[in-house]
Amino acid sequence: MNTNEFAQTLLTWIKTLLLWIGIPHPILNKLDEIIFLVFIIIIAFAIGTAMHYITLYFTRRILKYKQIGILSSLIEYNALRKISAIIPPLIIASLLPFAFDYHSTWFIVSEITWIYFFIALLFSVNAILNSVGDVLMSKEQLQNKPMKGFIQIFQVIFSCIAIIIIISILINKSPLNLITGLGAFAAV
């Protein structure tokens, strides 16, 4: 079953249930959209939570038998939870167009979803970079190298890119236009 079939089946099921309860047709069209949105959000966060617990379980099982520095560091920085936080907005964004057309007032949830995605991505990338930095700094050959500085540079660059993308979503402009405007402002 692909995404379109799943969304249409879920929407049909919701409409049938609402008609069976006795909801009048004028209210039905608004109410089924809200219920569909709630179902999408519940399903998305349930899958994200399940993925977190599955990856955490298998990571701990691997660490029980063999110590792998990067996996220990990922658990220490809670990176697995932050990575699994990326899953819900992707699911919501993929199912949302089937519930609402682009002119619907509820389609603003799409913008909020993408903002949430980039914030979750920012936190997960920072956690992964911190984990990689800890592993690299524990190696003897790299202890006298400025690894923490390199990691922080990557974190700042990625944070700036994510902030630019979030602002471009909020003002509904292309990120390239925003970067061009910032470049012109810096030149002045």
PDB file of C-alpha atoms in Angstrom:
ATOM      1  CA  MET A   1       0.000   0.000   0.000  1.00  0.00           C
ATOM      2  CA  ASN A   2       1.536   3.295  -1.023  1.00  0.00           C
ATOM      3  CA  THR A   3       1.099   6.656   0.705  1.00  0.00           C
ATOM      4  CA  ASN A   4      -1.789   7.794  -1.480  1.00  0.00           C
ATOM      5  CA  GLU A   5      -3.784   4.600  -0.940  1.00  0.00           C
ATOM      6  CA  PHE A   6      -3.143   4.711   2.809  1.00  0.00           C
ATOM      7  CA  ALA A   7      -4.248   8.332   3.066  1.00  0.00           C
ATOM      8  CA  GLN A   8      -7.370   7.749   0.964  1.00  0.00           C
ATOM      9  CA  THR A   9      -8.295   4.632   2.968  1.00  0.00           C
ATOM     10  CA  LEU A  10      -7.851   6.506   6.241  1.00  0.00           C
ATOM     11  CA  LEU A  11      -9.913   9.468   4.989  1.00  0.00           C
ATOM     12  CA  THR A  12     -12.682   7.170   3.741  1.00  0.00           C
ATOM     13  CA  TRP A  13     -12.714   5.345   7.074  1.00  0.00           C
ATOM     14  CA  ILE A  14     -13.007   8.655   8.972  1.00  0.00           C
ATOM     15  CA  LYS A  15     -15.875   9.872   6.768  1.00  0.00           C
ATOM     16  CA  THR A  16     -17.709   6.563   7.146  1.00  0.00           C
ATOM     17  CA  LEU A  17     -17.307   6.682  10.905  1.00  0.00           C
ATOM     18  CA  LEU A  18     -18.530  10.283  11.102  1.00  0.00           C
ATOM     19  CA  LEU A  19     -21.554   9.507   8.901  1.00  0.00           C
ATOM     20  CA  TRP A  20     -22.335   6.457  11.044  1.00  0.00           C
ATOM     21  CA  ILE A  21     -22.238   8.643  14.181  1.00  0.00           C
ATOM     22  CA  GLY A  22     -24.712  11.010  12.519  1.00  0.00           C
ATOM     23  CA  ILE A  23     -22.629  14.109  11.783  1.00  0.00           C
ATOM     24  CA  PRO A  24     -24.380  16.363   9.199  1.00  0.00           C
ATOM     25  CA  HIS A  25     -22.692  16.820   5.806  1.00  0.00           C
ATOM     26  CA  PRO A  26     -21.768  20.557   6.193  1.00  0.00           C
ATOM     27  CA  ILE A  27     -19.886  19.839   9.404  1.00  0.00           C
ATOM     28  CA  LEU A  28     -18.522  16.550   8.052  1.00  0.00           C
ATOM     29  CA  ASN A  29     -16.107  18.148   5.578  1.00  0.00           C
ATOM     30  CA  LYS A  30     -14.429  20.311   8.241  1.00  0.00           C
ATOM     31  CA  LEU A  31     -14.471  17.668  10.960  1.00  0.00           C
ATOM     32  CA  ASP A  32     -12.969  14.913   8.808  1.00  0.00           C
ATOM     33  CA  GLU A  33     -10.025  17.183   7.937  1.00  0.00           C
ATOM     34  CA  ILE A  34      -9.317  17.891  11.610  1.00  0.00           C
ATOM     35  CA  ILE A  35      -9.616  14.223  12.577  1.00  0.00           C
ATOM     36  CA  PHE A  36      -7.408  13.214   9.645  1.00  0.00           C
ATOM     37  CA  LEU A  37      -4.788  15.737  10.748  1.00  0.00           C
ATOM     38  CA  VAL A  38      -4.893  14.387  14.298  1.00  0.00           C
ATOM     39  CA  PHE A  39      -4.542  10.796  12.986  1.00  0.00           C
ATOM     40  CA  ILE A  40      -1.606  11.805  10.819  1.00  0.00           C
ATOM     41  CA  ILE A  41       0.139  13.427  13.788  1.00  0.00           C
ATOM     42  CA  ILE A  42      -0.547  10.463  16.092  1.00  0.00           C
ATOM     43  CA  ILE A  43       0.668   7.947  13.494  1.00  0.00           C
ATOM     44  CA  ALA A  44       3.786  10.006  12.758  1.00  0.00           C
ATOM     45  CA  PHE A  45       4.828  10.364  16.388  1.00  0.00           C
ATOM     46  CA  ALA A  46       4.022   6.703  17.121  1.00  0.00           C
ATOM     47  CA  ILE A  47       6.298   5.590  14.277  1.00  0.00           C
ATOM     48  CA  GLY A  48       9.027   8.007  15.407  1.00  0.00           C
ATOM     49  CA  THR A  49       8.828   6.734  18.991  1.00  0.00           C
ATOM     50  CA  ALA A  50       8.841   3.114  17.836  1.00  0.00           C
ATOM     51  CA  MET A  51      11.900   3.732  15.673  1.00  0.00           C
ATOM     52  CA  HIS A  52      13.670   5.351  18.619  1.00  0.00           C
ATOM     53  CA  TYR A  53      13.046   2.388  20.910  1.00  0.00           C
ATOM     54  CA  ILE A  54      13.978  -0.129  18.221  1.00  0.00           C
ATOM     55  CA  THR A  55      17.290   1.593  17.440  1.00  0.00           C
ATOM     56  CA  LEU A  56      18.025   2.089  21.140  1.00  0.00           C
ATOM     57  CA  TYR A  57      17.306  -1.586  21.859  1.00  0.00           C
ATOM     58  CA  PHE A  58      19.574  -2.852  19.092  1.00  0.00           C
ATOM     59  CA  THR A  59      22.300  -0.331  19.926  1.00  0.00           C
ATOM     60  CA  ARG A  60      22.325  -1.453  23.557  1.00  0.00           C
ATOM     61  CA  ARG A  61      22.364  -5.104  22.468  1.00  0.00           C
ATOM     62  CA  ILE A  62      25.393  -4.432  20.284  1.00  0.00           C
ATOM     63  CA  LEU A  63      27.131  -2.538  23.097  1.00  0.00           C
ATOM     64  CA  LYS A  64      26.450  -5.424  25.470  1.00  0.00           C
ATOM     65  CA  TYR A  65      28.675  -7.694  23.399  1.00  0.00           C
ATOM     66  CA  LYS A  66      31.155  -5.264  21.897  1.00  0.00           C
ATOM     67  CA  GLN A  67      32.175  -1.771  22.939  1.00  0.00           C
ATOM     68  CA  ILE A  68      31.984   0.588  19.982  1.00  0.00           C
ATOM     69  CA  GLY A  69      32.927   4.142  20.835  1.00  0.00           C
ATOM     70  CA  ILE A  70      30.603   5.916  18.440  1.00  0.00           C
ATOM     71  CA  LEU A  71      27.543   3.953  19.599  1.00  0.00           C
ATOM     72  CA  SER A  72      28.316   4.673  23.256  1.00  0.00           C
ATOM     73  CA  SER A  73      28.749   8.325  22.413  1.00  0.00           C
ATOM     74  CA  LEU A  74      25.474   8.427  20.473  1.00  0.00           C
ATOM     75  CA  ILE A  75      23.637   7.082  23.515  1.00  0.00           C
ATOM     76  CA  GLU A  76      25.491   9.485  25.825  1.00  0.00           C
ATOM     77  CA  TYR A  77      24.451  12.526  23.772  1.00  0.00           C
ATOM     78  CA  ASN A  78      20.905  11.147  23.294  1.00  0.00           C
ATOM     79  CA  ALA A  79      21.470  11.358  19.560  1.00  0.00           C
ATOM     80  CA  LEU A  80      19.228   8.397  18.762  1.00  0.00           C
ATOM     81  CA  ARG A  81      16.207  10.216  20.188  1.00  0.00           C
ATOM     82  CA  LYS A  82      17.117  13.357  18.301  1.00  0.00           C
ATOM     83  CA  ILE A  83      17.574  11.441  15.047  1.00  0.00           C
ATOM     84  CA  SER A  84      14.216   9.707  15.472  1.00  0.00           C
ATOM     85  CA  ALA A  85      12.607  13.139  15.941  1.00  0.00           C
ATOM     86  CA  ILE A  86      13.209  13.692  12.223  1.00  0.00           C
ATOM     87  CA  ILE A  87      10.780  10.916  11.264  1.00  0.00           C
ATOM     88  CA  PRO A  88       7.422  12.476  12.359  1.00  0.00           C
ATOM     89  CA  PRO A  89       7.668  15.662  10.274  1.00  0.00           C
ATOM     90  CA  LEU A  90       8.600  13.637   7.205  1.00  0.00           C
ATOM     91  CA  ILE A  91       5.567  11.390   7.648  1.00  0.00           C
ATOM     92  CA  ILE A  92       3.285  14.360   8.303  1.00  0.00           C
ATOM     93  CA  ALA A  93       4.640  16.200   5.256  1.00  0.00           C
ATOM     94  CA  SER A  94       4.103  13.162   3.047  1.00  0.00           C
ATOM     95  CA  LEU A  95       0.506  12.547   4.189  1.00  0.00           C
ATOM     96  CA  LEU A  96      -0.629  16.178   4.473  1.00  0.00           C
ATOM     97  CA  PRO A  97      -1.236  16.862   0.757  1.00  0.00           C
ATOM     98  CA  PHE A  98      -3.735  13.995   0.675  1.00  0.00           C
ATOM     99  CA  ALA A  99      -5.830  15.545   3.435  1.00  0.00           C
ATOM    100  CA  PHE A 100      -5.802  19.195   2.397  1.00  0.00           C
ATOM    101  CA  ASP A 101      -5.422  21.101  -0.833  1.00  0.00           C
ATOM    102  CA  TYR A 102      -2.840  23.869  -1.038  1.00  0.00           C
ATOM    103  CA  HIS A 103      -5.484  26.574  -0.561  1.00  0.00           C
ATOM    104  CA  SER A 104      -6.856  25.103   2.667  1.00  0.00           C
ATOM    105  CA  THR A 105      -6.383  27.020   5.900  1.00  0.00           C
ATOM    106  CA  TRP A 106      -5.082  23.812   7.486  1.00  0.00           C
ATOM    107  CA  PHE A 107      -2.224  23.558   4.993  1.00  0.00           C
ATOM    108  CA  ILE A 108      -0.219  25.957   7.198  1.00  0.00           C
ATOM    109  CA  VAL A 109       0.575  22.838   9.200  1.00  0.00           C
ATOM    110  CA  SER A 110       2.929  21.986   6.331  1.00  0.00           C
ATOM    111  CA  GLU A 111       5.059  25.057   7.035  1.00  0.00           C
ATOM    112  CA  ILE A 112       5.111  24.293  10.750  1.00  0.00           C
ATOM    113  CA  THR A 113       6.066  20.714   9.939  1.00  0.00           C
ATOM    114  CA  TRP A 114       9.038  21.784   7.838  1.00  0.00           C
ATOM    115  CA  ILE A 115      10.190  24.223  10.504  1.00  0.00           C
ATOM    116  CA  TYR A 116       9.977  21.411  13.058  1.00  0.00           C
ATOM    117  CA  PHE A 117      11.916  19.148  10.676  1.00  0.00           C
ATOM    118  CA  PHE A 118      14.800  21.595  10.306  1.00  0.00           C
ATOM    119  CA  ILE A 119      14.953  22.258  14.046  1.00  0.00           C
ATOM    120  CA  ALA A 120      15.013  18.488  14.751  1.00  0.00           C
ATOM    121  CA  LEU A 121      17.626  18.045  12.025  1.00  0.00           C
ATOM    122  CA  LEU A 122      19.748  20.796  13.571  1.00  0.00           C
ATOM    123  CA  PHE A 123      19.639  19.171  17.016  1.00  0.00           C
ATOM    124  CA  SER A 124      20.368  15.703  15.629  1.00  0.00           C
ATOM    125  CA  VAL A 125      23.307  16.876  13.511  1.00  0.00           C
ATOM    126  CA  ASN A 126      24.749  18.727  16.513  1.00  0.00           C
ATOM    127  CA  ALA A 127      24.400  15.596  18.672  1.00  0.00           C
ATOM    128  CA  ILE A 128      26.037  13.453  15.984  1.00  0.00           C
ATOM    129  CA  LEU A 129      28.884  15.947  15.582  1.00  0.00           C
ATOM    130  CA  ASN A 130      29.407  16.001  19.367  1.00  0.00           C
ATOM    131  CA  SER A 131      29.485  12.199  19.395  1.00  0.00           C
ATOM    132  CA  VAL A 132      31.972  12.051  16.528  1.00  0.00           C
ATOM    133  CA  GLY A 133      34.064  14.731  18.235  1.00  0.00           C
ATOM    134  CA  ASP A 134      34.243  12.740  21.471  1.00  0.00           C
ATOM    135  CA  VAL A 135      35.302   9.613  19.618  1.00  0.00           C
ATOM    136  CA  LEU A 136      37.930  11.501  17.626  1.00  0.00           C
ATOM    137  CA  MET A 137      39.314  13.249  20.708  1.00  0.00           C
ATOM    138  CA  SER A 138      39.700   9.914  22.496  1.00  0.00           C
ATOM    139  CA  LYS A 139      42.081   8.628  19.792  1.00  0.00           C
ATOM    140  CA  GLU A 140      45.768   9.009  20.658  1.00  0.00           C
ATOM    141  CA  GLN A 141      46.833  10.283  17.247  1.00  0.00           C
ATOM    142  CA  LEU A 142      44.286  13.125  17.362  1.00  0.00           C
ATOM    143  CA  GLN A 143      44.598  14.290  20.977  1.00  0.00           C
ATOM    144  CA  ASN A 144      46.909  17.200  20.093  1.00  0.00           C
ATOM    145  CA  LYS A 145      44.770  18.295  17.143  1.00  0.00           C
ATOM    146  CA  PRO A 146      42.063  20.986  17.387  1.00  0.00           C
ATOM    147  CA  MET A 147      39.202  18.555  16.713  1.00  0.00           C
ATOM    148  CA  LYS A 148      36.775  20.358  19.010  1.00  0.00           C
ATOM    149  CA  GLY A 149      37.298  23.564  17.020  1.00  0.00           C
ATOM    150  CA  PHE A 150      36.569  21.801  13.732  1.00  0.00           C
ATOM    151  CA  ILE A 151      33.429  20.216  15.182  1.00  0.00           C
ATOM    152  CA  GLN A 152      32.245  23.611  16.444  1.00  0.00           C
ATOM    153  CA  ILE A 153      32.891  25.193  13.039  1.00  0.00           C
ATOM    154  CA  PHE A 154      30.738  22.518  11.364  1.00  0.00           C
ATOM    155  CA  GLN A 155      28.030  23.060  13.997  1.00  0.00           C
ATOM    156  CA  VAL A 156      28.001  26.826  13.417  1.00  0.00           C
ATOM    157  CA  ILE A 157      27.897  26.427   9.626  1.00  0.00           C
ATOM    158  CA  PHE A 158      25.064  23.910   9.779  1.00  0.00           C
ATOM    159  CA  SER A 159      23.197  26.047  12.338  1.00  0.00           C
ATOM    160  CA  CYS A 160      23.429  29.103  10.069  1.00  0.00           C
ATOM    161  CA  ILE A 161      22.167  27.124   7.093  1.00  0.00           C
ATOM    162  CA  ALA A 162      19.251  25.721   9.123  1.00  0.00           C
ATOM    163  CA  ILE A 163      18.342  29.170  10.476  1.00  0.00           C
ATOM    164  CA  ILE A 164      18.399  30.647   6.961  1.00  0.00           C
ATOM    165  CA  ILE A 165      16.121  27.868   5.704  1.00  0.00           C
ATOM    166  CA  ILE A 166      13.725  28.314   8.647  1.00  0.00           C
ATOM    167  CA  ILE A 167      13.550  32.068   8.085  1.00  0.00           C
ATOM    168  CA  SER A 168      12.963  31.509   4.371  1.00  0.00           C
ATOM    169  CA  ILE A 169      10.045  29.199   5.221  1.00  0.00           C
ATOM    170  CA  LEU A 170       8.600  31.813   7.565  1.00  0.00           C
ATOM    171  CA  ILE A 171       8.807  34.656   5.050  1.00  0.00           C
ATOM    172  CA  ASN A 172       7.897  32.375   2.119  1.00  0.00           C
ATOM    173  CA  LYS A 173      10.966  33.269   0.059  1.00  0.00           C
ATOM    174  CA  SER A 174      13.731  31.185  -1.478  1.00  0.00           C
ATOM    175  CA  PRO A 175      16.775  30.635   0.757  1.00  0.00           C
ATOM    176  CA  LEU A 176      18.949  31.846  -2.124  1.00  0.00           C
ATOM    177  CA  ASN A 177      17.125  35.194  -2.128  1.00  0.00           C
ATOM    178  CA  LEU A 178      17.751  35.482   1.602  1.00  0.00           C
ATOM    179  CA  ILE A 179      21.442  34.638   1.209  1.00  0.00           C
ATOM    180  CA  THR A 180      21.737  37.153  -1.643  1.00  0.00           C
ATOM    181  CA  GLY A 181      20.129  39.802   0.531  1.00  0.00           C
ATOM    182  CA  LEU A 182      22.490  38.995   3.406  1.00  0.00           C
ATOM    183  CA  GLY A 183      25.448  39.202   1.022  1.00  0.00           C
ATOM    184  CA  ALA A 184      24.343  42.590  -0.249  1.00  0.00           C
ATOM    185  CA  PHE A 185      23.798  43.780   3.336  1.00  0.00           C
ATOM    186  CA  ALA A 186      27.300  42.595   4.324  1.00  0.00           C
ATOM    187  CA  ALA A 187      28.801  44.398   1.315  1.00  0.00           C
ATOM    188  CA  VAL A 188      27.246  47.679   2.380  1.00  0.00           C
TER     189      VAL A 188
END
